[in-house]
Coordinates of C-alpha atoms in Angstrom, one line a residue:
Chain A
M132 CA 16.2 -0.6 51.0
S133 CA 17.9 -0.2 54.4
A134 CA 16.3 1.5 57.3
D135 CA 18.5 4.5 57.2
T136 CA 17.6 5.3 53.6
A137 CA 13.9 4.8 54.1
V138 CA 11.8 7.6 52.5
P139 CA 9.6 9.4 55.0
A140 CA 5.9 9.3 54.2
A141 CA 4.1 12.5 53.5
P142 CA 1.6 13.1 56.3
A143 CA -1.4 13.8 54.2
T144 CA -1.5 11.0 51.6
G145 CA 0.9 8.4 53.0
A146 CA 2.8 8.7 49.7
P147 CA 6.6 9.3 50.0
A148 CA 7.5 12.9 50.3
L149 CA 9.5 14.5 47.5
L150 CA 13.1 14.6 48.5
P151 CA 15.3 17.4 47.3
E152 CA 17.7 15.0 45.6
D153 CA 14.9 13.7 43.5
A154 CA 13.8 17.0 42.1
D155 CA 16.0 16.8 39.1
Q156 CA 14.4 13.5 37.9
W157 CA 12.5 13.5 34.7
T158 CA 9.4 12.3 36.5
A159 CA 9.6 15.2 39.0
R160 CA 10.1 17.7 36.2
V161 CA 7.2 16.4 34.2
R162 CA 5.0 16.5 37.3
R163 CA 6.0 20.1 38.1
R164 CA 5.3 21.3 34.6
A165 CA 1.9 19.5 34.4
V166 CA 0.7 20.7 37.8
G167 CA 2.1 24.2 37.0
A168 CA 0.2 24.3 33.7
F169 CA -2.9 22.6 34.9
P170 CA -3.6 23.1 38.6
P171 CA -6.7 21.2 39.7
E172 CA -8.7 24.4 40.1
R173 CA -8.0 25.3 36.5
L174 CA -8.9 21.8 35.1
L175 CA -12.1 21.7 37.2
P176 CA -13.0 25.3 38.0
D177 CA -15.8 26.5 40.3
R178 CA -16.1 29.9 38.7
Q179 CA -16.1 31.4 35.2
P180 CA -16.0 35.0 33.9
A181 CA -19.4 36.7 33.9
Y182 CA -19.3 37.3 30.2
V183 CA -19.8 33.5 29.6
A184 CA -23.5 33.9 29.5
S185 CA -25.0 32.6 26.2
W186 CA -26.4 29.4 24.9
I187 CA -23.7 29.3 22.3
Y188 CA -21.3 28.1 25.0
V189 CA -23.4 25.0 25.5
F190 CA -22.4 23.6 22.1
G191 CA -18.8 22.9 23.1
V192 CA -19.8 20.6 25.9
L193 CA -22.6 19.1 23.8
T194 CA -20.0 18.3 21.1
L195 CA -17.9 16.6 23.7
T196 CA -20.7 14.6 25.3
S197 CA -21.9 13.5 21.8
L198 CA -18.4 12.2 21.1
V199 CA -18.6 10.2 24.3
V200 CA -21.9 8.6 23.1
V201 CA -20.3 8.0 19.7
L202 CA -17.4 6.2 21.3
L203 CA -19.5 4.2 23.7
S204 CA -22.0 3.0 21.0
G205 CA -19.0 2.3 18.7
A206 CA -17.4 0.2 21.4
V207 CA -20.6 -1.8 21.8
L208 CA -20.6 -2.4 18.0
A209 CA -17.0 -3.4 18.1
L210 CA -17.8 -6.0 20.9
E211 CA -19.9 -8.0 18.5
G212 CA -18.1 -7.3 15.2
P213 CA -19.0 -5.4 12.0
S214 CA -21.7 -7.9 10.8
W215 CA -23.7 -8.0 14.0
W216 CA -26.0 -5.1 13.4
H217 CA -27.2 -6.5 10.1
Q218 CA -28.4 -9.7 11.8
S219 CA -29.7 -8.5 15.1
S220 CA -32.4 -6.1 16.1
V221 CA -30.4 -5.1 19.2
G222 CA -27.4 -4.6 16.9
L223 CA -29.5 -2.4 14.6
F224 CA -30.6 -0.3 17.6
V225 CA -27.0 0.1 18.7
N226 CA -26.0 1.0 15.2
S227 CA -28.8 3.6 15.2
T228 CA -27.5 5.2 18.4
H229 CA -24.1 5.3 16.8
L230 CA -25.5 7.0 13.7
W231 CA -27.6 9.6 15.5
S232 CA -24.9 10.4 18.0
V233 CA -22.6 11.1 15.0
E234 CA -25.2 13.3 13.5
L235 CA -25.6 15.2 16.8
F236 CA -21.8 15.4 17.2
F237 CA -21.4 17.1 13.8
F238 CA -24.4 19.4 14.3
F239 CA -23.1 20.6 17.7
M240 CA -19.5 20.8 16.5
V241 CA -20.4 22.9 13.5
V242 CA -22.5 25.3 15.6
H243 CA -19.7 25.4 18.1
L244 CA -17.2 26.2 15.3
W245 CA -19.3 29.0 13.9
G246 CA -20.0 30.4 17.3
K247 CA -16.2 30.5 18.0
F248 CA -15.6 32.1 14.6
F249 CA -18.0 34.9 15.3
M250 CA -16.4 35.4 18.7
A251 CA -13.0 35.5 17.1
A252 CA -12.1 33.0 19.7
W253 CA -8.4 32.8 18.6
R254 CA -7.7 36.2 20.2
G255 CA -5.3 36.5 23.1
R256 CA -2.9 33.5 22.7
R257 CA -5.7 31.2 21.7
R258 CA -4.7 30.5 18.1
A259 CA -3.6 27.0 18.9
T260 CA -7.0 26.3 20.4
W261 CA -8.6 27.3 17.1
V262 CA -6.2 25.3 15.0
T263 CA -6.6 22.1 17.1
G264 CA -10.3 22.5 17.0
V265 CA -10.3 22.8 13.2
V266 CA -8.0 19.8 12.9
A267 CA -10.3 17.8 15.2
F268 CA -13.2 18.8 12.9
L269 CA -11.3 17.5 9.8
V270 CA -10.3 14.3 11.5
S271 CA -13.9 13.8 12.5
I272 CA -14.9 14.0 8.9
G273 CA -12.4 11.4 8.0
T274 CA -13.5 9.2 10.8
A275 CA -17.2 9.5 9.8
F276 CA -16.3 8.9 6.2
T277 CA -14.5 5.6 6.9
G278 CA -17.5 4.7 9.1
Y279 CA -19.8 5.0 6.2
L280 CA -17.4 2.8 4.2
S281 CA -17.4 0.2 6.9
Q282 CA -21.2 -0.3 7.0
Q283 CA -21.1 -3.3 4.7
N284 CA -24.3 -2.3 2.8
F285 CA -25.3 -0.4 -0.3
D286 CA -24.3 2.9 1.1
S287 CA -20.8 1.7 1.7
Q288 CA -20.5 0.3 -1.8
W289 CA -21.9 3.5 -3.5
I290 CA -19.9 5.9 -1.4
G291 CA -16.7 3.9 -1.9
T292 CA -17.0 3.6 -5.7
Q293 CA -17.9 7.3 -6.0
A294 CA -15.3 8.6 -3.5
K295 CA -12.4 6.6 -5.0
D296 CA -12.1 9.0 -8.0
G297 CA -11.5 12.0 -5.8
I298 CA -9.1 10.2 -3.5
N299 CA -7.2 8.6 -6.4
A300 CA -6.9 12.0 -8.1
T301 CA -4.9 13.2 -5.1
G302 CA -2.6 10.2 -5.2
A303 CA -3.7 9.1 -1.8
G304 CA -5.6 6.1 -3.4
A305 CA -2.3 4.4 -3.7
F306 CA -2.2 3.7 0.1
F307 CA -5.8 4.6 1.2
N308 CA -8.0 2.3 -0.7
V309 CA -11.7 3.1 0.0
L310 CA -12.8 -0.2 -1.5
N311 CA -10.8 -2.2 1.0
F312 CA -13.2 -2.9 3.8
G313 CA -10.6 -4.3 6.2
Q314 CA -8.4 -1.2 5.8
M315 CA -11.3 1.2 6.2
L316 CA -12.5 -0.5 9.3
M317 CA -9.1 -0.3 10.9
W318 CA -8.9 3.4 10.1
H319 CA -12.4 3.9 11.4
I320 CA -12.1 2.2 14.8
L321 CA -8.4 2.6 15.6
L322 CA -6.2 5.0 13.7
L323 CA -8.5 8.0 13.2
P324 CA -10.2 7.8 16.7
L325 CA -6.7 7.9 18.2
V326 CA -5.8 11.0 16.3
L327 CA -9.2 12.6 17.0
G328 CA -8.9 11.8 20.7
L329 CA -5.4 13.3 20.8
F330 CA -6.6 16.6 19.2
V331 CA -9.7 16.8 21.3
V332 CA -7.7 16.3 24.5
V333 CA -5.2 19.0 23.5
H334 CA -8.0 21.3 22.4
V335 CA -9.8 20.9 25.7
L336 CA -6.6 21.3 27.7
L337 CA -5.9 24.5 25.8
V338 CA -9.3 25.8 26.6
R339 CA -8.7 25.1 30.3
K340 CA -5.3 26.7 30.1
R341 CA -6.1 29.9 28.1
G342 CA -9.7 30.3 29.3
V343 CA -12.7 31.4 27.3
V344 CA -11.9 34.4 25.0
P345 CA -13.1 37.7 26.5
P346 CA -15.5 39.9 24.5
F347 CA -14.2 42.5 22.1
P348 CA -13.6 45.9 23.8
A349 CA -16.9 47.7 24.2
K350 CA -15.4 50.9 22.9
P351 CA -12.6 50.6 20.3
A352 CA -11.4 54.0 21.2
V353 CA -10.1 52.8 24.6
V354 CA -8.2 49.9 23.2
P355 CA -4.7 51.4 23.3
A356 CA -5.2 52.2 26.9
L357 CA -6.1 48.6 27.6
A358 CA -2.9 47.4 25.8
T359 CA -0.8 47.8 28.8
E360 CA 1.0 44.5 28.5
V361 CA 4.7 44.9 28.1
A362 CA 6.2 42.1 26.2
P363 CA 9.9 41.3 25.9
V364 CA 11.5 41.2 22.5
P365 CA 11.6 37.5 21.6
S366 CA 14.7 35.7 20.9
A367 CA 15.2 34.2 17.4
A368 CA 13.8 30.9 18.6
A369 CA 10.9 32.6 20.4
A370 CA 10.2 34.6 17.3
A371 CA 9.9 31.5 15.3
D372 CA 7.6 30.1 17.9
E373 CA 5.4 33.2 17.6
E374 CA 5.3 32.7 13.9
I375 CA 3.8 29.3 14.2
G376 CA 1.2 30.0 16.9
E377 CA 2.1 31.6 20.2
Q378 CA 1.4 35.3 20.6
R379 CA 3.7 37.2 22.9
Chain B
M185 CA 25.7 36.8 22.2
S186 CA 28.0 39.7 22.4
A187 CA 27.1 42.9 24.2
A188 CA 26.9 44.7 20.9
T189 CA 24.2 42.4 19.6
Q190 CA 22.2 42.3 22.8
P191 CA 19.0 44.3 22.5
T192 CA 18.6 47.3 24.7
E193 CA 16.4 47.2 27.7
A194 CA 14.0 49.5 26.0
A195 CA 13.8 47.4 23.0
R196 CA 13.4 44.3 25.0
H197 CA 10.4 45.8 26.7
R198 CA 8.9 47.7 23.8
R199 CA 5.1 47.7 23.8
R200 CA 3.5 45.4 21.2
R201 CA 0.8 47.1 19.4
F202 CA -2.6 45.8 20.4
K203 CA -4.5 44.3 17.4
V204 CA -8.2 43.9 18.3
D205 CA -8.6 40.9 16.0
R206 CA -5.6 39.1 17.3
D207 CA -5.2 40.2 20.9
A208 CA -7.5 40.1 23.9
E209 CA -7.3 42.1 27.1
E210 CA -7.1 40.0 30.3
W211 CA -10.4 39.8 32.1
H212 CA -10.5 41.6 35.4
G213 CA -14.3 41.6 35.7
P214 CA -16.6 39.6 37.9
Y215 CA -16.8 35.8 38.0
V216 CA -19.9 33.7 38.5
R217 CA -20.5 30.2 39.8
Y218 CA -19.8 27.4 37.3
D219 CA -20.3 23.7 38.0
I220 CA -18.4 22.1 35.1
V221 CA -19.0 18.5 36.2
K222 CA -22.8 19.2 36.5
E223 CA -22.8 20.8 33.1
F224 CA -21.1 17.9 31.5
T225 CA -23.4 15.4 33.2
L226 CA -26.5 17.2 32.2
A227 CA -25.3 17.6 28.6
L228 CA -24.5 13.9 28.5
I229 CA -28.0 13.0 29.7
V230 CA -29.5 15.3 27.1
V231 CA -27.5 13.9 24.2
L232 CA -28.2 10.3 25.4
L233 CA -31.9 11.0 25.4
I234 CA -32.0 12.6 22.0
T235 CA -29.9 9.8 20.6
V236 CA -32.1 7.1 22.0
V237 CA -35.3 8.8 21.0
A238 CA -34.0 9.3 17.4
S239 CA -32.8 5.7 17.2
I240 CA -36.3 4.5 18.3
L241 CA -38.1 6.8 15.9
F242 CA -35.9 6.6 12.9
S243 CA -33.6 3.6 13.3
S244 CA -30.8 3.5 10.6
P245 CA -30.6 2.7 6.9
D246 CA -29.4 -0.7 5.9
V247 CA -30.0 -1.5 2.2
R248 CA -28.5 -4.8 1.3
P249 CA -25.4 -4.6 -0.8
V250 CA -25.3 -5.4 -4.5
T251 CA -23.4 -8.6 -5.3
L252 CA -22.3 -10.0 -8.6
R253 CA -24.9 -12.7 -8.0
S254 CA -27.8 -10.2 -7.3
W255 CA -26.8 -8.1 -10.3
A256 CA -26.5 -11.0 -12.8
T257 CA -29.8 -12.4 -11.5
A258 CA -31.7 -9.2 -11.7
N259 CA -30.2 -7.9 -15.0
P260 CA -28.1 -10.6 -16.7
V261 CA -27.9 -8.7 -20.0
D262 CA -26.4 -5.7 -18.2
F263 CA -23.9 -8.1 -16.6
A264 CA -23.0 -9.6 -19.9
Q265 CA -22.6 -6.2 -21.6
T266 CA -20.3 -5.2 -18.8
A267 CA -18.3 -8.4 -18.8
I268 CA -17.5 -8.1 -22.5
T269 CA -16.0 -4.6 -21.8
E270 CA -13.8 -6.2 -19.1
L271 CA -12.7 -8.8 -21.6
D272 CA -11.8 -6.4 -24.4
G273 CA -10.4 -3.8 -22.1
T274 CA -12.9 -1.0 -22.8
S275 CA -14.5 -0.9 -19.3
A276 CA -14.1 2.1 -17.0
T277 CA -11.7 0.1 -14.8
A278 CA -9.7 -1.2 -17.7
G279 CA -9.0 2.4 -18.8
Y280 CA -8.8 4.0 -15.4
G281 CA -5.1 4.4 -15.0
P282 CA -3.4 4.6 -11.6
P283 CA -3.7 3.1 -9.0
Y284 CA -5.3 0.2 -10.9
N285 CA -3.3 0.1 -14.1
S286 CA -1.0 2.1 -16.2
T287 CA -3.3 3.2 -19.0
P288 CA -1.5 6.2 -20.5
G289 CA -3.0 9.7 -20.8
V290 CA -6.0 9.2 -18.4
S291 CA -4.6 10.5 -15.1
Q292 CA -6.2 13.6 -13.7
H293 CA -4.1 16.8 -13.5
I294 CA -4.5 19.6 -10.9
I295 CA -2.7 22.2 -13.0
G296 CA -0.8 21.7 -16.2
P297 CA 1.4 18.6 -16.0
I298 CA 0.9 18.0 -12.2
S299 CA -0.7 14.6 -11.7
L300 CA -0.3 13.2 -8.2
E301 CA -2.3 10.1 -9.4
S302 CA 0.5 9.3 -11.9
A303 CA 3.2 10.2 -9.4
F304 CA 2.2 7.5 -6.9
G305 CA 1.7 4.9 -9.7
V306 CA -0.1 1.5 -9.8
H307 CA -0.7 0.1 -6.3
H308 CA -3.8 -2.1 -6.8
P309 CA -3.1 -3.7 -10.1
I310 CA -6.1 -4.9 -12.1
N311 CA -6.0 -6.6 -15.5
T312 CA -9.7 -6.7 -16.2
M313 CA -9.4 -9.4 -18.9
K314 CA -7.4 -11.7 -16.7
D315 CA -8.9 -10.9 -13.3
Y316 CA -12.5 -10.6 -14.2
V317 CA -12.9 -13.2 -17.0
I318 CA -10.0 -15.6 -17.7
D319 CA -9.0 -16.4 -14.1
P320 CA -12.5 -16.9 -12.7
L321 CA -13.5 -19.1 -15.7
E322 CA -10.4 -21.2 -15.2
T323 CA -11.6 -22.1 -11.7
L324 CA -14.8 -23.7 -13.0
P325 CA -14.6 -27.5 -12.4
N326 CA -15.8 -30.1 -14.9
A327 CA -16.2 -27.5 -17.7
P328 CA -14.2 -28.8 -20.7
A329 CA -16.1 -26.7 -23.2
V330 CA -15.3 -23.5 -21.2
H331 CA -11.7 -24.4 -20.9
A332 CA -11.5 -25.2 -24.6
A333 CA -13.0 -21.7 -25.3
L334 CA -10.5 -20.1 -23.0
T335 CA -7.6 -21.8 -24.8
S336 CA -9.0 -20.8 -28.1
Y337 CA -9.4 -17.2 -27.1
T338 CA -6.0 -16.8 -25.3
S339 CA -4.1 -18.5 -28.2
A340 CA -5.8 -16.3 -30.9
S341 CA -4.1 -13.3 -32.3
P342 CA -5.1 -9.9 -30.9
S343 CA -6.8 -8.9 -34.1
L344 CA -8.9 -12.0 -34.1
Q345 CA -9.7 -11.4 -30.4
Q346 CA -10.8 -7.9 -31.3
K347 CA -13.0 -9.2 -34.1
W348 CA -14.8 -11.6 -31.8
T349 CA -15.2 -9.2 -28.9
G350 CA -16.3 -6.4 -31.3
A351 CA -19.0 -8.6 -32.8
Y352 CA -20.1 -9.7 -29.3
E353 CA -20.4 -6.1 -28.1
K354 CA -22.7 -5.3 -30.9
G355 CA -24.6 -8.6 -30.5
V356 CA -25.1 -8.3 -26.7
A357 CA -26.6 -4.8 -27.1
K358 CA -29.6 -6.7 -28.6
A359 CA -29.4 -9.7 -26.3
S360 CA -32.2 -11.1 -24.2
F361 CA -32.2 -13.5 -21.3
T362 CA -34.6 -16.4 -21.7
N363 CA -34.9 -19.8 -20.2
G364 CA -31.8 -19.3 -18.1
S365 CA -29.4 -18.3 -20.9
L366 CA -28.3 -15.3 -22.9
T367 CA -29.8 -15.2 -26.4
L368 CA -27.9 -13.1 -29.0
P369 CA -28.5 -12.5 -32.6
P370 CA -26.4 -14.8 -34.9
G371 CA -22.8 -13.5 -35.3
N372 CA -19.2 -14.5 -35.4
Y373 CA -18.5 -14.4 -31.7
G374 CA -16.0 -17.3 -31.7
P375 CA -15.2 -18.5 -28.1
V376 CA -16.4 -15.2 -26.6
A377 CA -20.0 -16.3 -26.5
P378 CA -19.5 -19.4 -24.4
M379 CA -17.0 -17.5 -22.2
I380 CA -19.4 -14.6 -21.3
S381 CA -22.4 -17.0 -21.1
S382 CA -20.4 -19.2 -18.6
L383 CA -19.3 -16.1 -16.7
T384 CA -22.9 -14.9 -16.4
S385 CA -24.0 -18.3 -15.1
M386 CA -21.0 -18.3 -12.7
A387 CA -22.1 -14.9 -11.4
R388 CA -25.7 -16.0 -11.0
S389 CA -24.6 -18.9 -8.9
G390 CA -22.6 -16.7 -6.6
A391 CA -19.3 -18.3 -7.4
L392 CA -17.9 -15.2 -9.1
D393 CA -18.3 -13.2 -5.9
G394 CA -16.0 -15.5 -4.0
A395 CA -13.6 -15.7 -6.9
L396 CA -13.0 -12.0 -7.0
V397 CA -12.3 -11.2 -3.4
S398 CA -8.7 -10.2 -3.5
S399 CA -7.1 -12.6 -1.2
S400 CA -4.5 -15.3 -1.6
Q401 CA -5.6 -16.9 1.6
F402 CA -8.8 -18.0 3.3
Y403 CA -9.7 -14.7 4.9
G404 CA -10.3 -11.7 2.7
T405 CA -11.4 -8.1 3.4
D406 CA -10.4 -6.4 0.2
Y407 CA -13.4 -5.9 -2.1
T408 CA -11.7 -3.7 -4.7
K409 CA -12.1 -6.0 -7.6
P410 CA -15.7 -7.1 -7.3
L411 CA -16.8 -3.5 -6.4
L412 CA -15.1 -2.0 -9.4
F413 CA -16.7 -4.7 -11.6
I414 CA -20.1 -4.0 -10.2
A415 CA -19.6 -0.2 -10.6
N416 CA -18.7 -0.7 -14.3
G417 CA -22.3 -1.8 -15.0
T418 CA -25.4 0.3 -15.0
Y419 CA -27.3 -1.8 -12.5
M420 CA -25.9 -0.3 -9.3
A421 CA -25.9 3.2 -10.8
N422 CA -29.6 2.9 -11.5
L423 CA -30.3 1.7 -8.0
A424 CA -28.3 4.7 -6.7
A425 CA -30.2 7.1 -9.0
A426 CA -33.5 5.8 -7.5
E427 CA -32.1 6.6 -4.1
H428 CA -30.9 10.1 -5.2
L429 CA -27.3 9.2 -4.7
Q430 CA -25.8 10.1 -8.1
G431 CA -23.0 12.7 -8.2
G432 CA -25.3 15.2 -9.9
Q433 CA -27.8 14.7 -7.0
W434 CA -25.4 15.7 -4.3
G435 CA -24.9 11.9 -3.9
M436 CA -21.7 11.9 -1.9
M437 CA -23.4 13.4 1.1
N438 CA -26.6 11.5 0.9
E439 CA -27.7 8.2 2.3
T440 CA -30.3 5.7 1.1
G441 CA -33.7 6.6 2.4
S442 CA -34.4 10.0 3.9
Y443 CA -31.6 10.1 6.4
P444 CA -29.4 13.1 6.8
G445 CA -26.2 11.4 5.6
Q446 CA -22.9 13.2 5.6
A447 CA -24.3 16.8 5.5
W448 CA -20.9 18.1 6.5
L449 CA -19.6 17.2 3.0
W450 CA -21.9 19.8 1.4
L451 CA -19.1 22.2 0.3
Y452 CA -17.1 19.3 -1.2
T453 CA -20.2 18.0 -3.0
M454 CA -21.3 21.4 -4.1
W455 CA -18.4 21.8 -6.5
Y456 CA -19.6 18.8 -8.5
Q457 CA -22.9 20.5 -9.1
I458 CA -21.5 23.6 -10.8
S459 CA -19.5 24.5 -14.0
P460 CA -16.7 23.9 -14.9
F461 CA -16.5 20.9 -12.7
T462 CA -19.6 19.2 -14.1
T463 CA -17.8 18.7 -17.4
S464 CA -14.1 18.9 -16.5
S465 CA -12.1 15.7 -17.0
N466 CA -9.9 16.8 -14.1
A467 CA -12.8 17.7 -11.8
D468 CA -11.8 15.4 -9.0
A469 CA -8.3 16.7 -8.8
Q470 CA -9.4 20.3 -9.1
V471 CA -12.1 20.0 -6.5
W472 CA -9.7 18.4 -4.1
A473 CA -7.2 21.2 -4.7
I474 CA -9.8 23.8 -3.9
M475 CA -10.9 22.0 -0.8
M476 CA -7.3 21.7 0.4
I477 CA -6.8 25.4 0.0
L478 CA -10.1 26.2 1.8
T479 CA -9.3 23.8 4.6
L480 CA -5.9 25.3 5.1
A481 CA -7.5 28.8 5.1
L482 CA -10.0 27.7 7.8
A483 CA -7.3 26.3 10.0
L484 CA -5.2 29.5 9.5
V485 CA -8.1 32.0 9.9
P486 CA -6.4 33.6 13.1
F487 CA -3.3 34.3 11.0
I488 CA -5.0 35.9 7.9
P489 CA -5.4 39.7 8.2
G490 CA -8.8 40.7 6.9
V491 CA -10.4 37.3 7.3
R492 CA -9.8 37.3 11.1
S493 CA -11.5 40.7 11.1
I494 CA -14.8 39.3 9.7
P495 CA -16.3 38.5 13.1
R496 CA -15.7 42.0 14.5
R497 CA -17.1 43.6 11.3
V498 CA -20.1 41.3 11.2
G499 CA -20.9 42.1 14.8
L500 CA -22.7 38.9 15.7
Y501 CA -20.6 38.9 18.9
R502 CA -22.7 41.7 20.2
L503 CA -25.6 39.3 20.3
I504 CA -23.6 36.6 22.0
W505 CA -22.1 39.0 24.7
R506 CA -25.2 41.3 24.9
Q507 CA -25.4 40.9 28.7
H508 CA -21.7 41.8 29.0
Y509 CA -22.1 45.0 26.9
R510 CA -25.3 46.0 28.8
S511 CA -23.2 45.7 32.0
V512 CA -20.5 47.8 30.5
E513 CA -23.0 50.4 29.5
A514 CA -24.4 50.4 33.0
G515 CA -20.9 50.9 34.4
A516 CA -20.6 47.5 36.1
G517 CA -18.8 44.5 34.6
T518 CA -15.4 46.0 33.8
G519 CA -14.3 46.1 37.3
S520 CA -11.0 44.7 38.5
G521 CA -10.2 41.8 40.7
G522 CA -11.5 38.3 40.5
P523 CA -9.7 35.1 39.9
P524 CA -7.1 34.8 37.1
A525 CA -8.5 34.9 33.6
A526 CA -7.5 31.3 32.8
A527 CA -9.8 30.0 35.4
S528 CA -12.4 29.1 32.8

């Protein structure tokens, strides 16, 4: 780069300042959209609405932290391989942490799910948050199930030989063979965690974006007066969008 | 879009009716301090502590797997009784249908003629006579008598084969295992007796386990064939029953020992405990169809009028937000101002 085209450094960070002619680049557009949707104070807030005052709210973060422990203990098991925990007392302990963090993860997640159900947490453009949470729950069940099949012990054998009938009855047994240890291990430690991670990230980002659902109106009689939002009539495309999830 | 088809300004800005089970008013009330990083850190510490304490106190179950060797050693008669059904094609696997073989008329149906099992066809082909008996026995070295029996059996007519296997099935029901060999009442078993006897010895030596791992190369991870063989016997089922793992014992969600297992599968497992699924030949397909519908309903709760009203009608939210409603009643808490609603 010649001296006359050198990019001036931004004073605060030392990084090059954004030049007007770069604003139409894909990178700049993605950055603008990301920062617009998730400004730092929204991702890591210092304040929350006063109505968020119940122990039920703790179960969301407990679910998330349990997942972290599940992933960490699973990663340690992966370091030594699937047979390690059968032969080593340390391995057995790590496997135990994996098992109990999974049990905690599901317990917290189910309480979280019921809590959100009884708060009707899908209200106010939060339907996608609910749907991604339910999908994460379902993928978690699949991930745990393949984990049980990957234990290489009597439980794996029995669960596999019993579960095959249900899965074969759906036709899925043709390509998802619960008696194939190698296949189940790959699903358990790679494919399903990837999908689960994706849905959890999207779910959490949606929570940050939309916020925690406010309480039902205290007095239903005043509801119409509160409905002061004026929404434009959606276009055909926007109407389709509304049908699949976004409330206008 | 032409001017004639453009919506009027009034229509564009018509008010959408507020539905209390779908919509939520924007929060303009007070905000309180919230340290999200501290909350996450404390939660992580709590979960770690509970996990470590539970792991120290309860460990995790690890009952050794059943092998063909352990089965044939512990109960050689049950092994031989199962092996003969593999040879004559009457075992559960031999008559399973897709994805293991194309046995006609055994696929499960969801409703009427709809059978997804048949639609996807055979993907893990298993010929129990060949895969479980003939092929493993052919790998035995220095066994001319066994190879002669195999030749005799495979070159015989189907009717003669059935005669031998039928007689052996009756005989092995009264068999005993003494001095390291199967003892059957006298009968016209033809070459079947030395074949099953050799297969039992092969299993007791551990050689059959290796021979059945489905791999054409050195490394193998597919245990479909040995697992199905083992599951066809009664040995593993009896062990499972002792560990309360049978289907009628909510087995799918249980684990060996007194561990919680997959408690989250309770609804799926429940269907297998009640009529008509306890006796239906299409129970698996029907239970899965029900679970798919219920799962879809759970995901789509926000879109289903009536169902999405349940939380408001039940009223549990009043307990969750009791402080908020107290504030509302006291006239505080619905004020305006504060940061944007999405800040949490």
